[in-house]
Amino acid sequence: MATSITFTCGVCDSQHITQDAEHWCPECDEGLCPTCLIFHNSSKISRGHVVISIENYKRLPQNIQSIHQHCPHHDRKYQNYCPNHDIPCCPFCISTSHSECKGLQVLEEVVKTSELFSHFEDMKQTLKDVENNIKRIKIDREGNLKSIQEQRNKFQSEIKQVRQQINSHLDKLERQALENIKATEDKVKHQVETLLSKLSCSSREGKDLENIISAMTDYASDLQRFLGKKQIESEVAKSERYINSLVEDGSLQQVSINCSIDSNVSGILSSISSFCTISTELSNPSIILMKEKEKQAQIMTIQPPAQTSIHDIKIQLIQTFKLPTGSYTSCIKGCTINQSGKMVFADHDINKRLIILNADGSVDGEIQLQVPFDVTSIDNRSVAVIQHETIQIIDLSSNRIEKTIKLNSMVTSGISYGQHTLFYCEPGKNIHMLKPTDGSHQNSIDINNEPKGTNYMYVAFHQNNLYLTNKKIIRSHATKFLGESLGI
């Protein structure tokens, strides 16, 4: 923070001589030319003063330079410190303004024992934590933007597929839907980009503060460090509060675009008020703010609500539905309910069908398959069905198989969907993760270390956990999304 301001020698000034200063004495609070520096270093009263160059003095910010050794009211050197008012004071200050204050301390001792360097190191570490968290937040927000773009592309494709099945009456509604999606994305994008811009500004301010601390550490007097510390602490705390506030005000919540296409669109040619429903969905932040100075990662996010004990949960029968009869007795192996309330049942190896019911229990239809073992909802329009060596993605609005994903082995187990990923069990081996959009293998969770004979059959994904069940024992097993076991 060097400036172009010139300083004159204080000793020469007192003799009405103008001479540029090349050094600065914080104790005397004045500049010194080379000649006066020699006398200054030789004088008994000042030979112990620590002198710095004018160039280094200029590197101190103006508010630190303005901290003086003498009282501006009485022109006396500060000798004491008042902890009640948190300010230094001269002998006259004590008698005029601090006569009733208790616990006045010797300023020199306070400065020596204040552990300034430790405080400065803590502040510098806090600034580094803020900067690191800014970088991580920017990466997280940019990743959220990318996922939204992928979601937009996905929904645009869905809209166009539905649009191809109906006549030109829906042209106007299609344009409206695409514009709504883009407008929603632009709104979210603007919010995220605004946050990124603020983070960049906060990052620059943090670096400026770090430079100020470094300058104070290297070149300021002890008193300047001591008194300047409180000013810097305020700015550092402000930067930290800003980063922490991003969690509290919801700025770090994950944003997703929801597009729920009306399942009746393909069968109706008129009287449609909208093509689809566009909305955004907020989920808990995926970013974890780190504090290095606390020696371990701290998760600074909104605490989840208290969990209800399973022993306190009471189940009540709300309604009973009757499934349509098939050629043989039904053998229901799995079921799913989507957000619109539509229910889908997997009638396994005899009738070999999917049974689809509306939210009110009325029959919506049936889809004949090979040997459906389990079914899971992907969205309001599509489900994924696992059967032997394949997973099939089925469009409920058209009863059409959209995609068939080939598996590496024969599988008769459950399937679940979450975090844009399909999960299924390979009994006795692994839990596999697939991306439904292209069928690519994402990851596997090794369960070979489970007790012998523990073959998991069904899997459910909920709040970043996988819950696995064994048909022979009443036991559940939770596994984090990244594969870390949390035995329950």
mmCIF file with all atom_site columns, C-alpha atoms in Angstrom, residues 173-337:
data_model
loop_
_atom_site.group_PDB
_atom_site.id
_atom_site.type_symbol
_atom_site.label_atom_id
_atom_site.label_alt_id
_atom_site.label_comp_id
_atom_site.label_asym_id
_atom_site.label_entity_id
_atom_site.label_seq_id
_atom_site.pdbx_PDB_ins_code
_atom_site.Cartn_x
_atom_site.Cartn_y
_atom_site.Cartn_z
_atom_site.occupancy
_atom_site.B_iso_or_equiv
_atom_site.pdbx_formal_charge
_atom_site.auth_seq_id
_atom_site.auth_comp_id
_atom_site.auth_asym_id
_atom_site.auth_atom_id
_atom_site.pdbx_PDB_model_num
ATOM 1   C CA . LEU A 1 173 ? -47.529 -23.859 -25.997 1.00 0.00 ? 173 LEU A CA 1
ATOM 2   C CA . GLU A 1 174 ? -44.189 -25.459 -26.863 1.00 0.00 ? 174 GLU A CA 1
ATOM 3   C CA . ARG A 1 175 ? -42.576 -22.061 -27.356 1.00 0.00 ? 175 ARG A CA 1
ATOM 4   C CA . GLN A 1 176 ? -44.029 -20.874 -24.061 1.00 0.00 ? 176 GLN A CA 1
ATOM 5   C CA . ALA A 1 177 ? -42.623 -23.911 -22.239 1.00 0.00 ? 177 ALA A CA 1
ATOM 6   C CA . LEU A 1 178 ? -39.153 -23.470 -23.716 1.00 0.00 ? 178 LEU A CA 1
ATOM 7   C CA . GLU A 1 179 ? -39.192 -19.788 -22.857 1.00 0.00 ? 179 GLU A CA 1
ATOM 8   C CA . ASN A 1 180 ? -40.277 -20.579 -19.280 1.00 0.00 ? 180 ASN A CA 1
ATOM 9   C CA . ILE A 1 181 ? -37.452 -23.070 -18.859 1.00 0.00 ? 181 ILE A CA 1
ATOM 10  C CA . LYS A 1 182 ? -34.911 -20.615 -20.245 1.00 0.00 ? 182 LYS A CA 1
ATOM 11  C CA . ALA A 1 183 ? -36.325 -17.791 -18.119 1.00 0.00 ? 183 ALA A CA 1
ATOM 12  C CA . THR A 1 184 ? -36.131 -19.989 -15.024 1.00 0.00 ? 184 THR A CA 1
ATOM 13  C CA . GLU A 1 185 ? -32.556 -20.957 -15.833 1.00 0.00 ? 185 GLU A CA 1
ATOM 14  C CA . ASP A 1 186 ? -31.635 -17.323 -16.521 1.00 0.00 ? 186 ASP A CA 1
ATOM 15  C CA . LYS A 1 187 ? -33.127 -16.288 -13.186 1.00 0.00 ? 187 LYS A CA 1
ATOM 16  C CA . VAL A 1 188 ? -31.153 -18.933 -11.294 1.00 0.00 ? 188 VAL A CA 1
ATOM 17  C CA . LYS A 1 189 ? -28.062 -18.220 -13.376 1.00 0.00 ? 189 LYS A CA 1
ATOM 18  C CA . HIS A 1 190 ? -28.314 -14.510 -12.603 1.00 0.00 ? 190 HIS A CA 1
ATOM 19  C CA . GLN A 1 191 ? -28.599 -15.246 -8.884  1.00 0.00 ? 191 GLN A CA 1
ATOM 20  C CA . VAL A 1 192 ? -25.578 -17.562 -8.925  1.00 0.00 ? 192 VAL A CA 1
ATOM 21  C CA . GLU A 1 193 ? -23.487 -15.236 -11.093 1.00 0.00 ? 193 GLU A CA 1
ATOM 22  C CA . THR A 1 194 ? -24.346 -12.343 -8.767  1.00 0.00 ? 194 THR A CA 1
ATOM 23  C CA . LEU A 1 195 ? -23.120 -14.453 -5.843  1.00 0.00 ? 195 LEU A CA 1
ATOM 24  C CA . LEU A 1 196 ? -19.945 -15.364 -7.748  1.00 0.00 ? 196 LEU A CA 1
ATOM 25  C CA . SER A 1 197 ? -19.304 -11.679 -8.433  1.00 0.00 ? 197 SER A CA 1
ATOM 26  C CA . LYS A 1 198 ? -19.744 -10.830 -4.741  1.00 0.00 ? 198 LYS A CA 1
ATOM 27  C CA . LEU A 1 199 ? -17.431 -13.693 -3.807  1.00 0.00 ? 199 LEU A CA 1
ATOM 28  C CA . SER A 1 200 ? -14.741 -12.371 -6.170  1.00 0.00 ? 200 SER A CA 1
ATOM 29  C CA . CYS A 1 201 ? -15.073 -8.931  -4.558  1.00 0.00 ? 201 CYS A CA 1
ATOM 30  C CA . SER A 1 202 ? -14.845 -10.471 -1.082  1.00 0.00 ? 202 SER A CA 1
ATOM 31  C CA . SER A 1 203 ? -11.784 -12.415 -2.221  1.00 0.00 ? 203 SER A CA 1
ATOM 32  C CA . ARG A 1 204 ? -10.044 -9.242  -3.344  1.00 0.00 ? 204 ARG A CA 1
ATOM 33  C CA . GLU A 1 205 ? -10.906 -7.501  -0.076  1.00 0.00 ? 205 GLU A CA 1
ATOM 34  C CA . GLY A 1 206 ? -9.533  -10.462 1.839   1.00 0.00 ? 206 GLY A CA 1
ATOM 35  C CA . LYS A 1 207 ? -6.233  -10.320 -0.055  1.00 0.00 ? 207 LYS A CA 1
ATOM 36  C CA . ASP A 1 208 ? -5.991  -6.578  0.660   1.00 0.00 ? 208 ASP A CA 1
ATOM 37  C CA . LEU A 1 209 ? -6.508  -7.245  4.359   1.00 0.00 ? 209 LEU A CA 1
ATOM 38  C CA . GLU A 1 210 ? -3.880  -9.985  4.272   1.00 0.00 ? 210 GLU A CA 1
ATOM 39  C CA . ASN A 1 211 ? -1.393  -7.558  2.703   1.00 0.00 ? 211 ASN A CA 1
ATOM 40  C CA . ILE A 1 212 ? -2.225  -4.999  5.410   1.00 0.00 ? 212 ILE A CA 1
ATOM 41  C CA . ILE A 1 213 ? -1.619  -7.584  8.132   1.00 0.00 ? 213 ILE A CA 1
ATOM 42  C CA . SER A 1 214 ? 1.706   -8.562  6.560   1.00 0.00 ? 214 SER A CA 1
ATOM 43  C CA . ALA A 1 215 ? 2.743   -4.902  6.420   1.00 0.00 ? 215 ALA A CA 1
ATOM 44  C CA . MET A 1 216 ? 1.707   -4.324  10.023  1.00 0.00 ? 216 MET A CA 1
ATOM 45  C CA . THR A 1 217 ? 3.519   -7.476  11.123  1.00 0.00 ? 217 THR A CA 1
ATOM 46  C CA . ASP A 1 218 ? 6.748   -6.448  9.416   1.00 0.00 ? 218 ASP A CA 1
ATOM 47  C CA . TYR A 1 219 ? 6.830   -2.672  9.700   1.00 0.00 ? 219 TYR A CA 1
ATOM 48  C CA . ALA A 1 220 ? 4.377   -1.263  12.259  1.00 0.00 ? 220 ALA A CA 1
ATOM 49  C CA . SER A 1 221 ? 5.351   -0.514  15.822  1.00 0.00 ? 221 SER A CA 1
ATOM 50  C CA . ASP A 1 222 ? 4.046   -2.664  18.621  1.00 0.00 ? 222 ASP A CA 1
ATOM 51  C CA . LEU A 1 223 ? 1.529   -0.015  19.579  1.00 0.00 ? 223 LEU A CA 1
ATOM 52  C CA . GLN A 1 224 ? 0.402   0.377   15.992  1.00 0.00 ? 224 GLN A CA 1
ATOM 53  C CA . ARG A 1 225 ? 0.007   -3.374  15.748  1.00 0.00 ? 225 ARG A CA 1
ATOM 54  C CA . PHE A 1 226 ? -1.902  -3.476  18.972  1.00 0.00 ? 226 PHE A CA 1
ATOM 55  C CA . LEU A 1 227 ? -4.304  -0.665  18.164  1.00 0.00 ? 227 LEU A CA 1
ATOM 56  C CA . GLY A 1 228 ? -4.509  -1.465  14.471  1.00 0.00 ? 228 GLY A CA 1
ATOM 57  C CA . LYS A 1 229 ? -5.351  -5.074  15.259  1.00 0.00 ? 229 LYS A CA 1
ATOM 58  C CA . LYS A 1 230 ? -8.848  -4.148  16.393  1.00 0.00 ? 230 LYS A CA 1
ATOM 59  C CA . GLN A 1 231 ? -9.564  -2.306  13.172  1.00 0.00 ? 231 GLN A CA 1
ATOM 60  C CA . ILE A 1 232 ? -8.354  -5.224  11.082  1.00 0.00 ? 232 ILE A CA 1
ATOM 61  C CA . GLU A 1 233 ? -10.188 -7.732  13.270  1.00 0.00 ? 233 GLU A CA 1
ATOM 62  C CA . SER A 1 234 ? -13.452 -5.993  12.481  1.00 0.00 ? 234 SER A CA 1
ATOM 63  C CA . GLU A 1 235 ? -12.874 -6.307  8.723   1.00 0.00 ? 235 GLU A CA 1
ATOM 64  C CA . VAL A 1 236 ? -11.718 -9.919  9.010   1.00 0.00 ? 236 VAL A CA 1
ATOM 65  C CA . ALA A 1 237 ? -14.758 -10.795 11.130  1.00 0.00 ? 237 ALA A CA 1
ATOM 66  C CA . LYS A 1 238 ? -16.952 -9.068  8.569   1.00 0.00 ? 238 LYS A CA 1
ATOM 67  C CA . SER A 1 239 ? -15.489 -11.229 5.774   1.00 0.00 ? 239 SER A CA 1
ATOM 68  C CA . GLU A 1 240 ? -15.993 -14.365 7.827   1.00 0.00 ? 240 GLU A CA 1
ATOM 69  C CA . ARG A 1 241 ? -19.569 -13.398 8.759   1.00 0.00 ? 241 ARG A CA 1
ATOM 70  C CA . TYR A 1 242 ? -20.341 -12.844 5.094   1.00 0.00 ? 242 TYR A CA 1
ATOM 71  C CA . ILE A 1 243 ? -19.176 -16.328 4.140   1.00 0.00 ? 243 ILE A CA 1
ATOM 72  C CA . ASN A 1 244 ? -21.074 -17.869 7.061   1.00 0.00 ? 244 ASN A CA 1
ATOM 73  C CA . SER A 1 245 ? -24.183 -15.890 6.143   1.00 0.00 ? 245 SER A CA 1
ATOM 74  C CA . LEU A 1 246 ? -24.271 -17.642 2.765   1.00 0.00 ? 246 LEU A CA 1
ATOM 75  C CA . VAL A 1 247 ? -25.285 -20.835 4.580   1.00 0.00 ? 247 VAL A CA 1
ATOM 76  C CA . GLU A 1 248 ? -27.828 -19.111 6.810   1.00 0.00 ? 248 GLU A CA 1
ATOM 77  C CA . ASP A 1 249 ? -29.576 -17.096 4.097   1.00 0.00 ? 249 ASP A CA 1
ATOM 78  C CA . GLY A 1 250 ? -29.905 -20.053 1.725   1.00 0.00 ? 250 GLY A CA 1
ATOM 79  C CA . SER A 1 251 ? -27.426 -18.789 -0.898  1.00 0.00 ? 251 SER A CA 1
ATOM 80  C CA . LEU A 1 252 ? -25.674 -22.193 -0.975  1.00 0.00 ? 252 LEU A CA 1
ATOM 81  C CA . GLN A 1 253 ? -28.789 -24.273 -1.399  1.00 0.00 ? 253 GLN A CA 1
ATOM 82  C CA . GLN A 1 254 ? -28.652 -26.515 -4.448  1.00 0.00 ? 254 GLN A CA 1
ATOM 83  C CA . VAL A 1 255 ? -31.005 -25.298 -7.157  1.00 0.00 ? 255 VAL A CA 1
ATOM 84  C CA . SER A 1 256 ? -32.693 -27.722 -9.542  1.00 0.00 ? 256 SER A CA 1
ATOM 85  C CA . ILE A 1 257 ? -35.204 -27.104 -12.292 1.00 0.00 ? 257 ILE A CA 1
ATOM 86  C CA . ASN A 1 258 ? -38.316 -29.249 -12.214 1.00 0.00 ? 258 ASN A CA 1
ATOM 87  C CA . CYS A 1 259 ? -40.295 -29.836 -15.380 1.00 0.00 ? 259 CYS A CA 1
ATOM 88  C CA . SER A 1 260 ? -43.436 -31.906 -14.952 1.00 0.00 ? 260 SER A CA 1
ATOM 89  C CA . ILE A 1 261 ? -45.042 -32.618 -18.301 1.00 0.00 ? 261 ILE A CA 1
ATOM 90  C CA . ASP A 1 262 ? -48.772 -33.329 -18.182 1.00 0.00 ? 262 ASP A CA 1
ATOM 91  C CA . SER A 1 263 ? -49.219 -37.038 -18.925 1.00 0.00 ? 263 SER A CA 1
ATOM 92  C CA . ASN A 1 264 ? -52.418 -36.263 -20.819 1.00 0.00 ? 264 ASN A CA 1
ATOM 93  C CA . VAL A 1 265 ? -50.773 -33.880 -23.290 1.00 0.00 ? 265 VAL A CA 1
ATOM 94  C CA . SER A 1 266 ? -50.166 -36.560 -25.920 1.00 0.00 ? 266 SER A CA 1
ATOM 95  C CA . GLY A 1 267 ? -53.867 -37.483 -25.996 1.00 0.00 ? 267 GLY A CA 1
ATOM 96  C CA . ILE A 1 268 ? -55.393 -34.023 -26.043 1.00 0.00 ? 268 ILE A CA 1
ATOM 97  C CA . LEU A 1 269 ? -55.359 -31.666 -29.033 1.00 0.00 ? 269 LEU A CA 1
ATOM 98  C CA . SER A 1 270 ? -57.059 -28.671 -27.476 1.00 0.00 ? 270 SER A CA 1
ATOM 99  C CA . SER A 1 271 ? -57.987 -26.875 -24.246 1.00 0.00 ? 271 SER A CA 1
ATOM 100 C CA . ILE A 1 272 ? -54.463 -27.069 -22.800 1.00 0.00 ? 272 ILE A CA 1
ATOM 101 C CA . SER A 1 273 ? -53.523 -24.053 -20.712 1.00 0.00 ? 273 SER A CA 1
ATOM 102 C CA . SER A 1 274 ? -49.826 -24.885 -20.327 1.00 0.00 ? 274 SER A CA 1
ATOM 103 C CA . PHE A 1 275 ? -47.324 -27.258 -21.854 1.00 0.00 ? 275 PHE A CA 1
ATOM 104 C CA . CYS A 1 276 ? -45.559 -28.183 -18.625 1.00 0.00 ? 276 CYS A CA 1
ATOM 105 C CA . THR A 1 277 ? -44.855 -26.939 -15.134 1.00 0.00 ? 277 THR A CA 1
ATOM 106 C CA . ILE A 1 278 ? -41.527 -25.228 -14.577 1.00 0.00 ? 278 ILE A CA 1
ATOM 107 C CA . SER A 1 279 ? -40.236 -24.725 -11.065 1.00 0.00 ? 279 SER A CA 1
ATOM 108 C CA . THR A 1 280 ? -37.022 -24.737 -9.097  1.00 0.00 ? 280 THR A CA 1
ATOM 109 C CA . GLU A 1 281 ? -36.226 -27.069 -6.231  1.00 0.00 ? 281 GLU A CA 1
ATOM 110 C CA . LEU A 1 282 ? -33.933 -26.145 -3.339  1.00 0.00 ? 282 LEU A CA 1
ATOM 111 C CA . SER A 1 283 ? -32.000 -28.832 -1.488  1.00 0.00 ? 283 SER A CA 1
ATOM 112 C CA . ASN A 1 284 ? -29.441 -28.730 1.304   1.00 0.00 ? 284 ASN A CA 1
ATOM 113 C CA . PRO A 1 285 ? -26.042 -27.275 0.330   1.00 0.00 ? 285 PRO A CA 1
ATOM 114 C CA . SER A 1 286 ? -23.515 -29.824 -0.896  1.00 0.00 ? 286 SER A CA 1
ATOM 115 C CA . ILE A 1 287 ? -20.614 -27.514 -0.043  1.00 0.00 ? 287 ILE A CA 1
ATOM 116 C CA . ILE A 1 288 ? -18.785 -27.962 3.272   1.00 0.00 ? 288 ILE A CA 1
ATOM 117 C CA . LEU A 1 289 ? -17.072 -24.838 4.615   1.00 0.00 ? 289 LEU A CA 1
ATOM 118 C CA . MET A 1 290 ? -13.668 -25.621 6.111   1.00 0.00 ? 290 MET A CA 1
ATOM 119 C CA . LYS A 1 291 ? -11.832 -24.007 9.050   1.00 0.00 ? 291 LYS A CA 1
ATOM 120 C CA . GLU A 1 292 ? -8.174  -24.988 9.124   1.00 0.00 ? 292 GLU A CA 1
ATOM 121 C CA . LYS A 1 293 ? -7.449  -23.241 12.407  1.00 0.00 ? 293 LYS A CA 1
ATOM 122 C CA . GLU A 1 294 ? -9.885  -25.509 14.207  1.00 0.00 ? 294 GLU A CA 1
ATOM 123 C CA . LYS A 1 295 ? -7.698  -28.453 13.179  1.00 0.00 ? 295 LYS A CA 1
ATOM 124 C CA . GLN A 1 296 ? -10.541 -30.304 11.555  1.00 0.00 ? 296 GLN A CA 1
ATOM 125 C CA . ALA A 1 297 ? -13.308 -29.801 9.049   1.00 0.00 ? 297 ALA A CA 1
ATOM 126 C CA . GLN A 1 298 ? -16.402 -28.200 10.457  1.00 0.00 ? 298 GLN A CA 1
ATOM 127 C CA . ILE A 1 299 ? -19.724 -28.604 8.695   1.00 0.00 ? 299 ILE A CA 1
ATOM 128 C CA . MET A 1 300 ? -21.305 -25.139 8.852   1.00 0.00 ? 300 MET A CA 1
ATOM 129 C CA . THR A 1 301 ? -24.763 -25.763 7.519   1.00 0.00 ? 301 THR A CA 1
ATOM 130 C CA . ILE A 1 302 ? -28.290 -25.728 8.779   1.00 0.00 ? 302 ILE A CA 1
ATOM 131 C CA . GLN A 1 303 ? -28.851 -28.432 11.358  1.00 0.00 ? 303 GLN A CA 1
ATOM 132 C CA . PRO A 1 304 ? -31.348 -31.063 10.224  1.00 0.00 ? 304 PRO A CA 1
ATOM 133 C CA . PRO A 1 305 ? -34.528 -31.392 12.240  1.00 0.00 ? 305 PRO A CA 1
ATOM 134 C CA . ALA A 1 306 ? -34.554 -33.876 15.080  1.00 0.00 ? 306 ALA A CA 1
ATOM 135 C CA . GLN A 1 307 ? -35.259 -37.394 13.898  1.00 0.00 ? 307 GLN A CA 1
ATOM 136 C CA . THR A 1 308 ? -38.308 -39.192 15.208  1.00 0.00 ? 308 THR A CA 1
ATOM 137 C CA . SER A 1 309 ? -37.535 -42.540 16.792  1.00 0.00 ? 309 SER A CA 1
ATOM 138 C CA . ILE A 1 310 ? -38.849 -45.497 14.815  1.00 0.00 ? 310 ILE A CA 1
ATOM 139 C CA . HIS A 1 311 ? -40.498 -46.682 18.023  1.00 0.00 ? 311 HIS A CA 1
ATOM 140 C CA . ASP A 1 312 ? -42.610 -43.497 18.076  1.00 0.00 ? 312 ASP A CA 1
ATOM 141 C CA . ILE A 1 313 ? -43.896 -43.909 14.523  1.00 0.00 ? 313 ILE A CA 1
ATOM 142 C CA . LYS A 1 314 ? -47.485 -45.135 14.295  1.00 0.00 ? 314 LYS A CA 1
ATOM 143 C CA . ILE A 1 315 ? -48.781 -46.567 11.028  1.00 0.00 ? 315 ILE A CA 1
ATOM 144 C CA . GLN A 1 316 ? -52.395 -45.969 10.078  1.00 0.00 ? 316 GLN A CA 1
ATOM 145 C CA . LEU A 1 317 ? -54.272 -47.554 7.171   1.00 0.00 ? 317 LEU A CA 1
ATOM 146 C CA . ILE A 1 318 ? -55.577 -44.737 4.955   1.00 0.00 ? 318 ILE A CA 1
ATOM 147 C CA . GLN A 1 319 ? -56.976 -46.532 1.921   1.00 0.00 ? 319 GLN A CA 1
ATOM 148 C CA . THR A 1 320 ? -57.099 -49.933 0.249   1.00 0.00 ? 320 THR A CA 1
ATOM 149 C CA . PHE A 1 321 ? -56.710 -50.430 -3.509  1.00 0.00 ? 321 PHE A CA 1
ATOM 150 C CA . LYS A 1 322 ? -57.715 -53.495 -5.459  1.00 0.00 ? 322 LYS A CA 1
ATOM 151 C CA . LEU A 1 323 ? -55.324 -54.506 -8.221  1.00 0.00 ? 323 LEU A CA 1
ATOM 152 C CA . PRO A 1 324 ? -56.781 -55.735 -11.515 1.00 0.00 ? 324 PRO A CA 1
ATOM 153 C CA . THR A 1 325 ? -56.756 -59.522 -11.820 1.00 0.00 ? 325 THR A CA 1
ATOM 154 C CA . GLY A 1 326 ? -54.420 -61.182 -14.294 1.00 0.00 ? 326 GLY A CA 1
ATOM 155 C CA . SER A 1 327 ? -54.280 -64.578 -15.906 1.00 0.00 ? 327 SER A CA 1
ATOM 156 C CA . TYR A 1 328 ? -52.839 -65.937 -12.679 1.00 0.00 ? 328 TYR A CA 1
ATOM 157 C CA . THR A 1 329 ? -52.569 -64.886 -9.049  1.00 0.00 ? 329 THR A CA 1
ATOM 158 C CA . SER A 1 330 ? -50.550 -61.691 -8.776  1.00 0.00 ? 330 SER A CA 1
ATOM 159 C CA . CYS A 1 331 ? -46.966 -61.881 -7.491  1.00 0.00 ? 331 CYS A CA 1
ATOM 160 C CA . ILE A 1 332 ? -46.079 -58.294 -6.545  1.00 0.00 ? 332 ILE A CA 1
ATOM 161 C CA . LYS A 1 333 ? -42.311 -57.934 -6.021  1.00 0.00 ? 333 LYS A CA 1
ATOM 162 C CA . GLY A 1 334 ? -41.993 -54.150 -6.005  1.00 0.00 ? 334 GLY A CA 1
ATOM 163 C CA . CYS A 1 335 ? -43.865 -50.866 -6.268  1.00 0.00 ? 335 CYS A CA 1
ATOM 164 C CA . THR A 1 336 ? -43.302 -47.120 -6.520  1.00 0.00 ? 336 THR A CA 1
ATOM 165 C CA . ILE A 1 337 ? -45.298 -43.898 -6.148  1.00 0.00 ? 337 ILE A CA 1
#
